[in-house]
Amino acid sequence: MSDTQPRLHLHDSRTRSTVPFVPLAPDNVRVYYCGPTVYDLAHIGNLRAMLTADVLVRLLRHLYPRVTYVRNITDVDDKINARAHANGESIADLTARTIHDFHADLAAVSILPPDVEPRATHHIGEMQDMIARLIESGHAYEAEGHVLFAVGTYPSYGALSGRTPDDLIAGARVEVAPYKRAPGDFVLWKPSDDQTPGWDSPWGRGRPGWHIECSAMSQRYLGESFDIHGGGSDLLFPHHENERAQSMCCHPHGHFANHWVHNAMLLVNGEKMSKSLGNFLTVRDVLRDTPAEALRLLLLRAQYRSVLNFTREGLNEARQMLDRFYRALENLDPVQDPVPAPDSVVQVLCDDLNTPRALAEMHALADMAMTGDSLAAARLKAAGNLLGLLQDTPEAWFRGGAKVDPARIEGLIAERLAARKARDFARADEIRNDLAAQGIVLEDGPQGTTWRQA
């Protein structure tokens, strides 16, 4: 990061304040995000967390020479076991298909892949090593085939989520089990029967608890201390609280995550998304009739810590905004060399990823580009690249969703032109109206007639 670049400020969930981001090693910023538990298609709430990570990592890569971004996959979990059994398929087939679908859905929305994407089942050894260290240091104990973390041995438990121990117990769905020493103690290892995935261990055949997975994988690829840990606010407690506790107890001389970033939840039509309300939407549900960039832009219109209300009206507005941006890019000089992201856009993104203000800056650039300013158009394109937007050409954007043969449209345009020359205006209007009914808009200009998707 040069002295002339703006300083990045991020809201830190642990301190509950927005602070300057100071990397542990400026030559390699290290970021960990919790990825999917692979038993079903990603929903738009999942997408918001992945998009927040994507914008953050894009900005960090603009500011720093190297970023190592790790996003895990949880492929051992009781939900996976139950779904595979219900489907009558193997766990391997379920997880392989779901991982493929997850990658495809994120790629459609221009979310870049992480540098490392570890799978939990490939790191059982590291998890067992951490569990053994926690037992040895007195922070964990064995009980009836389980290994549990003893919350009372870590005085700072609750500091991340800002809750007292009593609040934590009252606000959590604590599993009542007679083998626990305290109600808040959580599972590090649990036994598996013959029908459940399991691995041999010093504590018997079993499988890991959810929280230990991320601690082991982040330590393996980023070390005992790294810069940023992120995810949705629903993970703050208990998942991230438990991660932090076991990692700090296992590596008491490290910091684990130096900075915590959590995005707010997403509503659908003003209500919490749930299958019981009939408003549960997967990414694929939305992309069936919506351009992927419109979905991405809708999510960027709210700052990541603000609750976002997803509506079809909002999607339409996002699509209209993109129409305007792509219209502005029509003035981009085809021989214009790429330019860096505008300082005005970088500056507002450095203010805790203020994407609404970044979009406002893009509108200002579009205003200038529409007057014929090709440099402003180039800067608009560069701003879009930083936000993962404007990845198409204007021609592809306006015509890519058409359901008819482009050659047929061009033929009808030629027929309409001939009708107008013959002063057969009724036929010319009929062609325009028929195409409009198919979602194709004709635009007459000095250079002739062009078409685009409505």
GROMACS .gro file of C-alpha atoms in nm:
model
  454
    1MET     CA    1   0.000   0.000   0.000
    2SER     CA    2   0.152   0.333  -0.106
    3ASP     CA    3   0.151   0.649   0.104
    4THR     CA    4  -0.079   0.815  -0.150
    5GLN     CA    5  -0.353   0.553  -0.128
    6PRO     CA    6  -0.640   0.595   0.118
    7ARG     CA    7  -0.630   0.405   0.445
    8LEU     CA    8  -0.882   0.123   0.471
    9HIS     CA    9  -1.116   0.138   0.770
   10LEU     CA   10  -1.331  -0.161   0.865
   11HIS     CA   11  -1.584  -0.222   1.138
   12ASP     CA   12  -1.441  -0.478   1.381
   13SER     CA   13  -1.708  -0.695   1.541
   14ARG     CA   14  -1.489  -0.772   1.842
   15THR     CA   15  -1.432  -0.408   1.941
   16ARG     CA   16  -1.768  -0.300   1.797
   17SER     CA   17  -1.603   0.002   1.634
   18THR     CA   18  -1.474   0.108   1.294
   19VAL     CA   19  -1.096   0.116   1.302
   20PRO     CA   20  -0.803   0.155   1.062
   21PHE     CA   21  -0.705  -0.178   0.909
   22VAL     CA   22  -0.338  -0.251   0.985
   23PRO     CA   23  -0.218  -0.578   0.831
   24LEU     CA   24   0.009  -0.806   1.031
   25ALA     CA   25   0.236  -0.832   0.725
   26PRO     CA   26   0.171  -0.574   0.449
   27ASP     CA   27   0.333  -0.798   0.189
   28ASN     CA   28   0.069  -1.070   0.245
   29VAL     CA   29  -0.276  -0.987   0.381
   30ARG     CA   30  -0.444  -1.308   0.503
   31VAL     CA   31  -0.822  -1.353   0.500
   32TYR     CA   32  -1.046  -1.642   0.608
   33TYR     CA   33  -1.417  -1.672   0.536
   34CYS     CA   34  -1.657  -1.947   0.637
   35GLY     CA   35  -1.782  -2.125   0.327
   36PRO     CA   36  -2.081  -2.351   0.266
   37THR     CA   37  -2.202  -2.668   0.432
   38VAL     CA   38  -2.262  -2.861   0.112
   39TYR     CA   39  -2.602  -3.030   0.128
   40ASP     CA   40  -2.821  -2.790  -0.074
   41LEU     CA   41  -2.812  -2.506  -0.326
   42ALA     CA   42  -2.682  -2.169  -0.207
   43HIS     CA   43  -2.955  -1.920  -0.117
   44ILE     CA   44  -2.938  -1.544  -0.158
   45GLY     CA   45  -2.853  -1.500   0.212
   46ASN     CA   46  -2.544  -1.717   0.160
   47LEU     CA   47  -2.467  -1.509  -0.146
   48ARG     CA   48  -2.455  -1.186   0.052
   49ALA     CA   49  -2.174  -1.319   0.273
   50MET     CA   50  -1.982  -1.446  -0.029
   51LEU     CA   51  -2.028  -1.113  -0.208
   52THR     CA   52  -1.907  -0.916   0.095
   53ALA     CA   53  -1.594  -1.129   0.098
   54ASP     CA   54  -1.550  -1.080  -0.276
   55VAL     CA   55  -1.568  -0.699  -0.258
   56LEU     CA   56  -1.334  -0.694   0.042
   57VAL     CA   57  -1.075  -0.915  -0.126
   58ARG     CA   58  -1.096  -0.720  -0.454
   59LEU     CA   59  -1.029  -0.399  -0.261
   60LEU     CA   60  -0.744  -0.553  -0.060
   61ARG     CA   61  -0.583  -0.673  -0.383
   62HIS     CA   62  -0.606  -0.319  -0.517
   63LEU     CA   63  -0.435  -0.183  -0.205
   64TYR     CA   64  -0.175  -0.450  -0.124
   65PRO     CA   65   0.074  -0.653  -0.330
   66ARG     CA   66  -0.052  -0.994  -0.213
   67VAL     CA   67  -0.365  -1.132  -0.051
   68THR     CA   68  -0.415  -1.493   0.057
   69TYR     CA   69  -0.784  -1.566   0.069
   70VAL     CA   70  -0.906  -1.895   0.221
   71ARG     CA   71  -1.270  -2.006   0.212
   72ASN     CA   72  -1.350  -2.350   0.348
   73ILE     CA   73  -1.603  -2.616   0.254
   74THR     CA   74  -1.777  -2.811   0.530
   75ASP     CA   75  -1.836  -3.156   0.382
   76VAL     CA   76  -1.890  -3.351   0.704
   77ASP     CA   77  -2.200  -3.251   0.899
   78ASP     CA   78  -2.517  -3.408   1.034
   79LYS     CA   79  -2.728  -3.208   0.784
   80ILE     CA   80  -2.529  -3.367   0.502
   81ASN     CA   81  -2.583  -3.712   0.648
   82ALA     CA   82  -2.958  -3.655   0.681
   83ARG     CA   83  -2.999  -3.512   0.329
   84ALA     CA   84  -2.802  -3.795   0.166
   85HIS     CA   85  -3.016  -4.051   0.351
   86ALA     CA   86  -3.337  -3.872   0.249
   87ASN     CA   87  -3.221  -3.859  -0.115
   88GLY     CA   88  -3.112  -4.222  -0.117
   89GLU     CA   89  -2.766  -4.127  -0.242
   90SER     CA   90  -2.413  -4.145  -0.113
   91ILE     CA   91  -2.262  -3.860   0.085
   92ALA     CA   92  -1.982  -3.840  -0.174
   93ASP     CA   93  -2.231  -3.790  -0.458
   94LEU     CA   94  -2.431  -3.530  -0.265
   95THR     CA   95  -2.132  -3.323  -0.164
   96ALA     CA   96  -1.966  -3.342  -0.509
   97ARG     CA   97  -2.283  -3.222  -0.682
   98THR     CA   98  -2.347  -2.948  -0.428
   99ILE     CA   99  -1.989  -2.817  -0.447
  100HIS     CA  100  -2.015  -2.806  -0.828
  101ASP     CA  101  -2.345  -2.615  -0.805
  102PHE     CA  102  -2.203  -2.375  -0.547
  103HIS     CA  103  -1.906  -2.292  -0.768
  104ALA     CA  104  -2.129  -2.243  -1.073
  105ASP     CA  105  -2.372  -2.014  -0.890
  106LEU     CA  106  -2.094  -1.794  -0.750
  107ALA     CA  107  -1.916  -1.775  -1.085
  108ALA     CA  108  -2.242  -1.662  -1.248
  109VAL     CA  109  -2.249  -1.363  -1.012
  110SER     CA  110  -1.879  -1.286  -1.082
  111ILE     CA  111  -1.757  -1.392  -0.738
  112LEU     CA  112  -1.390  -1.480  -0.771
  113PRO     CA  113  -1.266  -1.813  -0.631
  114PRO     CA  114  -1.050  -1.814  -0.317
  115ASP     CA  115  -0.678  -1.885  -0.331
  116VAL     CA  116  -0.731  -2.193  -0.115
  117GLU     CA  117  -1.057  -2.385  -0.066
  118PRO     CA  118  -0.990  -2.656   0.193
  119ARG     CA  119  -1.242  -2.931   0.259
  120ALA     CA  120  -1.304  -3.041   0.615
  121THR     CA  121  -1.272  -3.413   0.534
  122HIS     CA  122  -0.919  -3.352   0.405
  123HIS     CA  123  -0.804  -3.203   0.737
  124ILE     CA  124  -0.920  -3.449   1.001
  125GLY     CA  125  -0.558  -3.498   1.115
  126GLU     CA  126  -0.513  -3.128   1.189
  127MET     CA  127  -0.840  -3.124   1.383
  128GLN     CA  128  -0.735  -3.422   1.591
  129ASP     CA  129  -0.400  -3.256   1.666
  130MET     CA  130  -0.577  -2.943   1.794
  131ILE     CA  131  -0.817  -3.148   2.005
  132ALA     CA  132  -0.528  -3.339   2.161
  133ARG     CA  133  -0.352  -3.012   2.249
  134LEU     CA  134  -0.668  -2.874   2.408
  135ILE     CA  135  -0.708  -3.188   2.621
  136GLU     CA  136  -0.343  -3.175   2.727
  137SER     CA  137  -0.369  -2.808   2.827
  138GLY     CA  138  -0.685  -2.868   3.031
  139HIS     CA  139  -0.922  -2.681   2.799
  140ALA     CA  140  -1.105  -2.994   2.679
  141TYR     CA  141  -1.216  -3.324   2.827
  142GLU     CA  142  -1.339  -3.667   2.719
  143ALA     CA  143  -1.686  -3.788   2.815
  144GLU     CA  144  -1.874  -4.092   2.683
  145GLY     CA  145  -1.700  -4.100   2.346
  146HIS     CA  146  -1.719  -3.722   2.308
  147VAL     CA  147  -1.454  -3.456   2.349
  148LEU     CA  148  -1.586  -3.122   2.471
  149PHE     CA  149  -1.435  -2.778   2.508
  150ALA     CA  150  -1.460  -2.652   2.865
  151VAL     CA  151  -1.588  -2.296   2.820
  152GLY     CA  152  -1.510  -2.204   3.180
  153THR     CA  153  -1.137  -2.245   3.122
  154TYR     CA  154  -1.128  -1.948   2.882
  155PRO     CA  155  -1.203  -1.624   3.073
  156SER     CA  156  -1.250  -1.421   2.752
  157TYR     CA  157  -1.532  -1.641   2.624
  158GLY     CA  158  -1.810  -1.408   2.510
  159ALA     CA  159  -1.580  -1.114   2.430
  160LEU     CA  160  -1.630  -1.148   2.054
  161SER     CA  161  -2.010  -1.151   2.061
  162GLY     CA  162  -2.028  -0.912   2.355
  163ARG     CA  163  -2.237  -1.141   2.572
  164THR     CA  164  -2.200  -1.251   2.933
  165PRO     CA  165  -2.185  -1.625   3.007
  166ASP     CA  166  -2.546  -1.614   3.135
  167ASP     CA  167  -2.659  -1.436   2.817
  168LEU     CA  168  -2.479  -1.694   2.607
  169ILE     CA  169  -2.659  -1.981   2.773
  170ALA     CA  170  -2.999  -1.809   2.765
  171GLY     CA  171  -2.968  -1.706   2.401
  172ALA     CA  172  -2.834  -2.031   2.261
  173ARG     CA  173  -2.993  -2.360   2.177
  174VAL     CA  174  -2.769  -2.546   2.417
  175GLU     CA  175  -2.773  -2.923   2.386
  176VAL     CA  176  -2.863  -3.076   2.717
  177ALA     CA  177  -2.640  -3.376   2.777
  178PRO     CA  178  -2.554  -3.552   3.104
  179TYR     CA  179  -2.189  -3.593   3.003
  180LYS     CA  180  -2.127  -3.216   2.993
  181ARG     CA  181  -1.953  -3.052   3.286
  182ALA     CA  182  -2.127  -2.722   3.207
  183PRO     CA  183  -2.426  -2.648   2.980
  184GLY     CA  184  -2.225  -2.419   2.748
  185ASP     CA  185  -1.944  -2.668   2.679
  186PHE     CA  186  -1.940  -2.755   2.310
  187VAL     CA  187  -1.842  -3.062   2.110
  188LEU     CA  188  -1.501  -3.099   1.947
  189TRP     CA  189  -1.538  -3.469   1.860
  190LYS     CA  190  -1.837  -3.701   1.867
  191PRO     CA  191  -1.884  -4.075   1.813
  192SER     CA  192  -2.005  -4.223   1.484
  193ASP     CA  193  -2.203  -4.541   1.435
  194ASP     CA  194  -2.152  -4.778   1.142
  195GLN     CA  195  -2.392  -4.581   0.919
  196THR     CA  196  -2.231  -4.243   0.989
  197PRO     CA  197  -1.902  -4.110   0.847
  198GLY     CA  198  -1.623  -4.150   1.095
  199TRP     CA  199  -1.247  -4.161   1.145
  200ASP     CA  200  -1.032  -4.349   1.393
  201SER     CA  201  -0.905  -4.133   1.679
  202PRO     CA  202  -0.761  -4.165   2.031
  203TRP     CA  203  -1.119  -4.114   2.156
  204GLY     CA  204  -1.277  -4.379   1.936
  205ARG     CA  205  -1.423  -4.377   1.588
  206GLY     CA  206  -1.602  -4.049   1.531
  207ARG     CA  207  -1.622  -3.720   1.348
  208PRO     CA  208  -1.540  -3.357   1.429
  209GLY     CA  209  -1.774  -3.096   1.566
  210TRP     CA  210  -1.844  -2.804   1.335
  211HIS     CA  211  -1.642  -2.535   1.516
  212ILE     CA  212  -1.307  -2.716   1.524
  213GLU     CA  213  -1.307  -2.749   1.145
  214CYS     CA  214  -1.251  -2.379   1.073
  215SER     CA  215  -0.993  -2.341   1.351
  216ALA     CA  216  -0.786  -2.624   1.206
  217MET     CA  217  -0.812  -2.513   0.843
  218SER     CA  218  -0.741  -2.145   0.909
  219GLN     CA  219  -0.434  -2.238   1.116
  220ARG     CA  220  -0.312  -2.476   0.845
  221TYR     CA  221  -0.320  -2.218   0.565
  222LEU     CA  222  -0.291  -1.880   0.740
  223GLY     CA  223  -0.104  -1.953   1.062
  224GLU     CA  224  -0.182  -1.898   1.430
  225SER     CA  225  -0.249  -1.528   1.362
  226PHE     CA  226  -0.402  -1.377   1.050
  227ASP     CA  227  -0.565  -1.052   0.948
  228ILE     CA  228  -0.938  -1.091   0.883
  229HIS     CA  229  -1.204  -1.349   0.963
  230GLY     CA  230  -1.547  -1.295   0.813
  231GLY     CA  231  -1.893  -1.434   0.763
  232GLY     CA  232  -2.260  -1.360   0.817
  233SER     CA  233  -2.375  -1.211   1.147
  234ASP     CA  234  -2.557  -1.538   1.219
  235LEU     CA  235  -2.215  -1.698   1.267
  236LEU     CA  236  -2.099  -1.452   1.533
  237PHE     CA  237  -2.239  -1.677   1.805
  238PRO     CA  238  -2.185  -1.956   1.863
  239HIS     CA  239  -1.964  -2.052   1.567
  240HIS     CA  240  -1.712  -1.769   1.565
  241GLU     CA  241  -1.714  -1.731   1.941
  242ASN     CA  242  -1.628  -2.100   1.974
  243GLU     CA  243  -1.368  -2.086   1.698
  244ARG     CA  244  -1.193  -1.799   1.871
  245ALA     CA  245  -1.199  -1.969   2.211
  246GLN     CA  246  -1.053  -2.302   2.098
  247SER     CA  247  -0.793  -2.139   1.870
  248MET     CA  248  -0.673  -1.896   2.136
  249CYS     CA  249  -0.648  -2.175   2.392
  250CYS     CA  250  -0.464  -2.401   2.149
  251HIS     CA  251  -0.222  -2.124   2.045
  252PRO     CA  252  -0.210  -1.885   2.343
  253HIS     CA  253   0.074  -1.679   2.194
  254GLY     CA  254  -0.117  -1.603   1.874
  255HIS     CA  255  -0.401  -1.363   1.801
  256PHE     CA  256  -0.614  -1.594   1.581
  257ALA     CA  257  -0.811  -1.336   1.377
  258ASN     CA  258  -0.691  -0.980   1.423
  259HIS     CA  259  -1.008  -0.831   1.274
  260TRP     CA  260  -1.364  -0.964   1.247
  261VAL     CA  261  -1.602  -0.866   0.964
  262HIS     CA  262  -1.970  -0.965   0.970
  263ASN     CA  263  -2.238  -0.877   0.718
  264ALA     CA  264  -2.600  -0.821   0.820
  265MET     CA  265  -2.881  -1.050   0.722
  266LEU     CA  266  -3.110  -1.028   0.423
  267LEU     CA  267  -3.489  -0.993   0.420
  268VAL     CA  268  -3.721  -1.093   0.137
  269ASN     CA  269  -4.015  -0.858   0.090
  270GLY     CA  270  -3.959  -0.724   0.440
  271GLU     CA  271  -3.958  -1.061   0.616
  272LYS     CA  272  -3.694  -1.304   0.729
  273MET     CA  273  -3.635  -1.560   0.455
  274SER     CA  274  -3.776  -1.901   0.541
  275LYS     CA  275  -3.932  -2.194   0.361
  276SER     CA  276  -4.237  -2.179   0.588
  277LEU     CA  277  -4.316  -1.826   0.461
  278GLY     CA  278  -4.271  -1.928   0.100
  279ASN     CA  279  -4.007  -1.660   0.041
  280PHE     CA  280  -3.698  -1.882   0.044
  281LEU     CA  281  -3.494  -1.808  -0.269
  282THR     CA  282  -3.187  -1.985  -0.398
  283VAL     CA  283  -2.944  -1.805  -0.626
  284ARG     CA  284  -3.073  -2.020  -0.911
  285ASP     CA  285  -3.432  -1.924  -0.838
  286VAL     CA  286  -3.343  -1.559  -0.896
  287LEU     CA  287  -3.118  -1.614  -1.197
  288ARG     CA  288  -3.387  -1.797  -1.393
  289ASP     CA  289  -3.537  -1.464  -1.497
  290THR     CA  290  -3.282  -1.204  -1.388
  291PRO     CA  291  -2.938  -1.113  -1.525
  292ALA     CA  292  -2.671  -1.213  -1.275
  293GLU     CA  293  -2.525  -0.861  -1.268
  294ALA     CA  294  -2.862  -0.720  -1.162
  295LEU     CA  295  -2.865  -0.954  -0.861
  296ARG     CA  296  -2.509  -0.854  -0.774
  297LEU     CA  297  -2.587  -0.484  -0.806
  298LEU     CA  298  -2.898  -0.517  -0.589
  299LEU     CA  299  -2.688  -0.664  -0.308
  300LEU     CA  300  -2.429  -0.386  -0.347
  301ARG     CA  301  -2.689  -0.111  -0.311
  302ALA     CA  302  -2.687  -0.159   0.067
  303GLN     CA  303  -2.371  -0.132   0.277
  304TYR     CA  304  -2.278  -0.478   0.403
  305ARG     CA  305  -2.361  -0.404   0.768
  306SER     CA  306  -2.709  -0.277   0.680
  307VAL     CA  307  -3.007  -0.510   0.663
  308LEU     CA  308  -3.095  -0.555   0.295
  309ASN     CA  309  -3.453  -0.602   0.176
  310PHE     CA  310  -3.468  -0.814  -0.139
  311THR     CA  311  -3.764  -0.737  -0.367
  312ARG     CA  312  -3.848  -0.787  -0.733
  313GLU     CA  313  -3.890  -0.411  -0.761
  314GLY     CA  314  -3.536  -0.371  -0.634
  315LEU     CA  315  -3.411  -0.615  -0.896
  316ASN     CA  316  -3.583  -0.414  -1.168
  317GLU     CA  317  -3.426  -0.094  -1.039
  318ALA     CA  318  -3.084  -0.261  -1.037
  319ARG     CA  319  -3.135  -0.370  -1.394
  320GLN     CA  320  -3.228  -0.015  -1.496
  321MET     CA  321  -2.914   0.117  -1.328
  322LEU     CA  322  -2.708  -0.129  -1.529
  323ASP     CA  323  -2.887  -0.021  -1.847
  324ARG     CA  324  -2.769   0.332  -1.773
  325PHE     CA  325  -2.411   0.227  -1.699
  326TYR     CA  326  -2.389   0.019  -2.015
  327ARG     CA  327  -2.535   0.307  -2.218
  328ALA     CA  328  -2.250   0.521  -2.082
  329LEU     CA  329  -1.997   0.254  -2.182
  330GLU     CA  330  -2.108   0.286  -2.543
  331ASN     CA  331  -1.888   0.599  -2.544
  332LEU     CA  332  -1.581   0.398  -2.440
  333ASP     CA  333  -1.305   0.444  -2.697
  334PRO     CA  334  -1.220   0.091  -2.819
  335VAL     CA  335  -0.848   0.181  -2.827
  336GLN     CA  336  -0.855   0.342  -2.482
  337ASP     CA  337  -0.593   0.181  -2.260
  338PRO     CA  338  -0.729   0.040  -1.933
  339VAL     CA  339  -0.715   0.289  -1.648
  340PRO     CA  340  -0.693   0.222  -1.273
  341ALA     CA  341  -0.998   0.233  -1.054
  342PRO     CA  342  -1.090   0.597  -0.985
  343ASP     CA  343  -0.960   0.739  -0.657
  344SER     CA  344  -1.309   0.861  -0.572
  345VAL     CA  345  -1.445   0.506  -0.581
  346VAL     CA  346  -1.150   0.355  -0.394
  347GLN     CA  347  -1.181   0.625  -0.127
  348VAL     CA  348  -1.545   0.545  -0.043
  349LEU     CA  349  -1.484   0.170  -0.050
  350CYS     CA  350  -1.206   0.225   0.203
  351ASP     CA  351  -1.474   0.370   0.429
  352ASP     CA  352  -1.591   0.030   0.556
  353LEU     CA  353  -1.684  -0.098   0.207
  354ASN     CA  354  -1.937   0.178   0.140
  355THR     CA  355  -2.076   0.030  -0.181
  356PRO     CA  356  -2.380   0.265  -0.204
  357ARG     CA  357  -2.148   0.565  -0.224
  358ALA     CA  358  -1.928   0.381  -0.473
  359LEU     CA  359  -2.232   0.332  -0.696
  360ALA     CA  360  -2.312   0.702  -0.660
  361GLU     CA  361  -1.960   0.781  -0.784
  362MET     CA  362  -2.022   0.550  -1.079
  363HIS     CA  363  -2.338   0.744  -1.163
  364ALA     CA  364  -2.134   1.064  -1.169
  365LEU     CA  365  -1.887   0.901  -1.409
  366ALA     CA  366  -2.177   0.780  -1.623
  367ASP     CA  367  -2.308   1.139  -1.642
  368MET     CA  368  -1.975   1.254  -1.784
  369ALA     CA  369  -1.943   0.953  -2.015
  370MET     CA  370  -2.284   1.022  -2.167
  371THR     CA  371  -2.161   1.364  -2.281
  372GLY     CA  372  -1.899   1.183  -2.492
  373ASP     CA  373  -1.616   1.180  -2.235
  374SER     CA  374  -1.434   0.858  -2.327
  375LEU     CA  375  -1.196   0.887  -2.029
  376ALA     CA  376  -1.493   0.899  -1.792
  377ALA     CA  377  -1.629   0.588  -1.966
  378ALA     CA  378  -1.294   0.413  -1.911
  379ARG     CA  379  -1.300   0.510  -1.544
  380LEU     CA  380  -1.656   0.385  -1.514
  381LYS     CA  381  -1.545   0.051  -1.657
  382ALA     CA  382  -1.252   0.038  -1.410
  383ALA     CA  383  -1.484   0.117  -1.119
  384GLY     CA  384  -1.713  -0.161  -1.235
  385ASN     CA  385  -1.422  -0.404  -1.246
  386LEU     CA  386  -1.334  -0.322  -0.885
  387LEU     CA  387  -1.692  -0.401  -0.782
  388GLY     CA  388  -1.730  -0.703  -1.011
  389LEU     CA  389  -1.975  -0.518  -1.237
  390LEU     CA  390  -1.988  -0.421  -1.606
  391GLN     CA  391  -1.827  -0.746  -1.713
  392ASP     CA  392  -2.017  -0.753  -2.046
  393THR     CA  393  -1.996  -0.529  -2.348
  394PRO     CA  394  -2.294  -0.300  -2.402
  395GLU     CA  395  -2.396  -0.510  -2.701
  396ALA     CA  396  -2.388  -0.833  -2.500
  397TRP     CA  397  -2.578  -0.672  -2.210
  398PHE     CA  398  -2.860  -0.533  -2.422
  399ARG     CA  399  -2.891  -0.832  -2.654
  400GLY     CA  400  -2.771  -1.126  -2.451
  401GLY     CA  401  -3.105  -1.209  -2.294
  402ALA     CA  402  -3.307  -1.202  -2.612
  403LYS     CA  403  -3.510  -1.517  -2.680
  404VAL     CA  404  -3.515  -1.479  -3.058
  405ASP     CA  405  -3.264  -1.526  -3.335
  406PRO     CA  406  -3.054  -1.208  -3.377
  407ALA     CA  407  -3.040  -1.267  -3.753
  408ARG     CA  408  -3.420  -1.268  -3.763
  409ILE     CA  409  -3.430  -0.937  -3.572
  410GLU     CA  410  -3.185  -0.781  -3.816
  411GLY     CA  411  -3.401  -0.907  -4.102
  412LEU     CA  412  -3.711  -0.747  -3.950
  413ILE     CA  413  -3.521  -0.421  -3.899
  414ALA     CA  414  -3.430  -0.426  -4.269
  415GLU     CA  415  -3.793  -0.499  -4.360
  416ARG     CA  416  -3.908  -0.211  -4.140
  417LEU     CA  417  -3.660   0.024  -4.307
  418ALA     CA  418  -3.788  -0.079  -4.649
  419ALA     CA  419  -4.147  -0.025  -4.536
  420ARG     CA  420  -4.066   0.324  -4.413
  421LYS     CA  421  -3.896   0.409  -4.741
  422ALA     CA  422  -4.211   0.290  -4.919
  423ARG     CA  423  -4.415   0.507  -4.678
  424ASP     CA  424  -4.587   0.193  -4.549
  425PHE     CA  425  -4.584   0.326  -4.193
  426ALA     CA  426  -4.849   0.081  -4.077
  427ARG     CA  427  -4.620  -0.213  -4.155
  428ALA     CA  428  -4.320  -0.036  -3.999
  429ASP     CA  429  -4.516   0.024  -3.678
  430GLU     CA  430  -4.641  -0.334  -3.680
  431ILE     CA  431  -4.283  -0.467  -3.690
  432ARG     CA  432  -4.177  -0.237  -3.405
  433ASN     CA  433  -4.478  -0.338  -3.193
  434ASP     CA  434  -4.433  -0.710  -3.261
  435LEU     CA  435  -4.069  -0.692  -3.151
  436ALA     CA  436  -4.163  -0.486  -2.846
  437ALA     CA  437  -4.407  -0.759  -2.747
  438GLN     CA  438  -4.112  -1.002  -2.756
  439GLY     CA  439  -3.907  -0.775  -2.529
  440ILE     CA  440  -3.700  -0.620  -2.811
  441VAL     CA  441  -3.670  -0.242  -2.824
  442LEU     CA  442  -3.574  -0.066  -3.150
  443GLU     CA  443  -3.383   0.261  -3.128
  444ASP     CA  444  -3.348   0.484  -3.432
  445GLY     CA  445  -3.040   0.705  -3.453
  446PRO     CA  446  -2.817   0.889  -3.699
  447GLN     CA  447  -2.622   0.569  -3.766
  448GLY     CA  448  -2.933   0.360  -3.827
  449THR     CA  449  -3.155   0.138  -3.614
  450THR     CA  450  -3.019  -0.068  -3.325
  451TRP     CA  451  -3.199  -0.313  -3.096
  452ARG     CA  452  -3.171  -0.424  -2.738
  453GLN     CA  453  -3.352  -0.635  -2.484
  454ALA     CA  454  -3.614  -0.440  -2.289
   0.00000   0.00000   0.00000
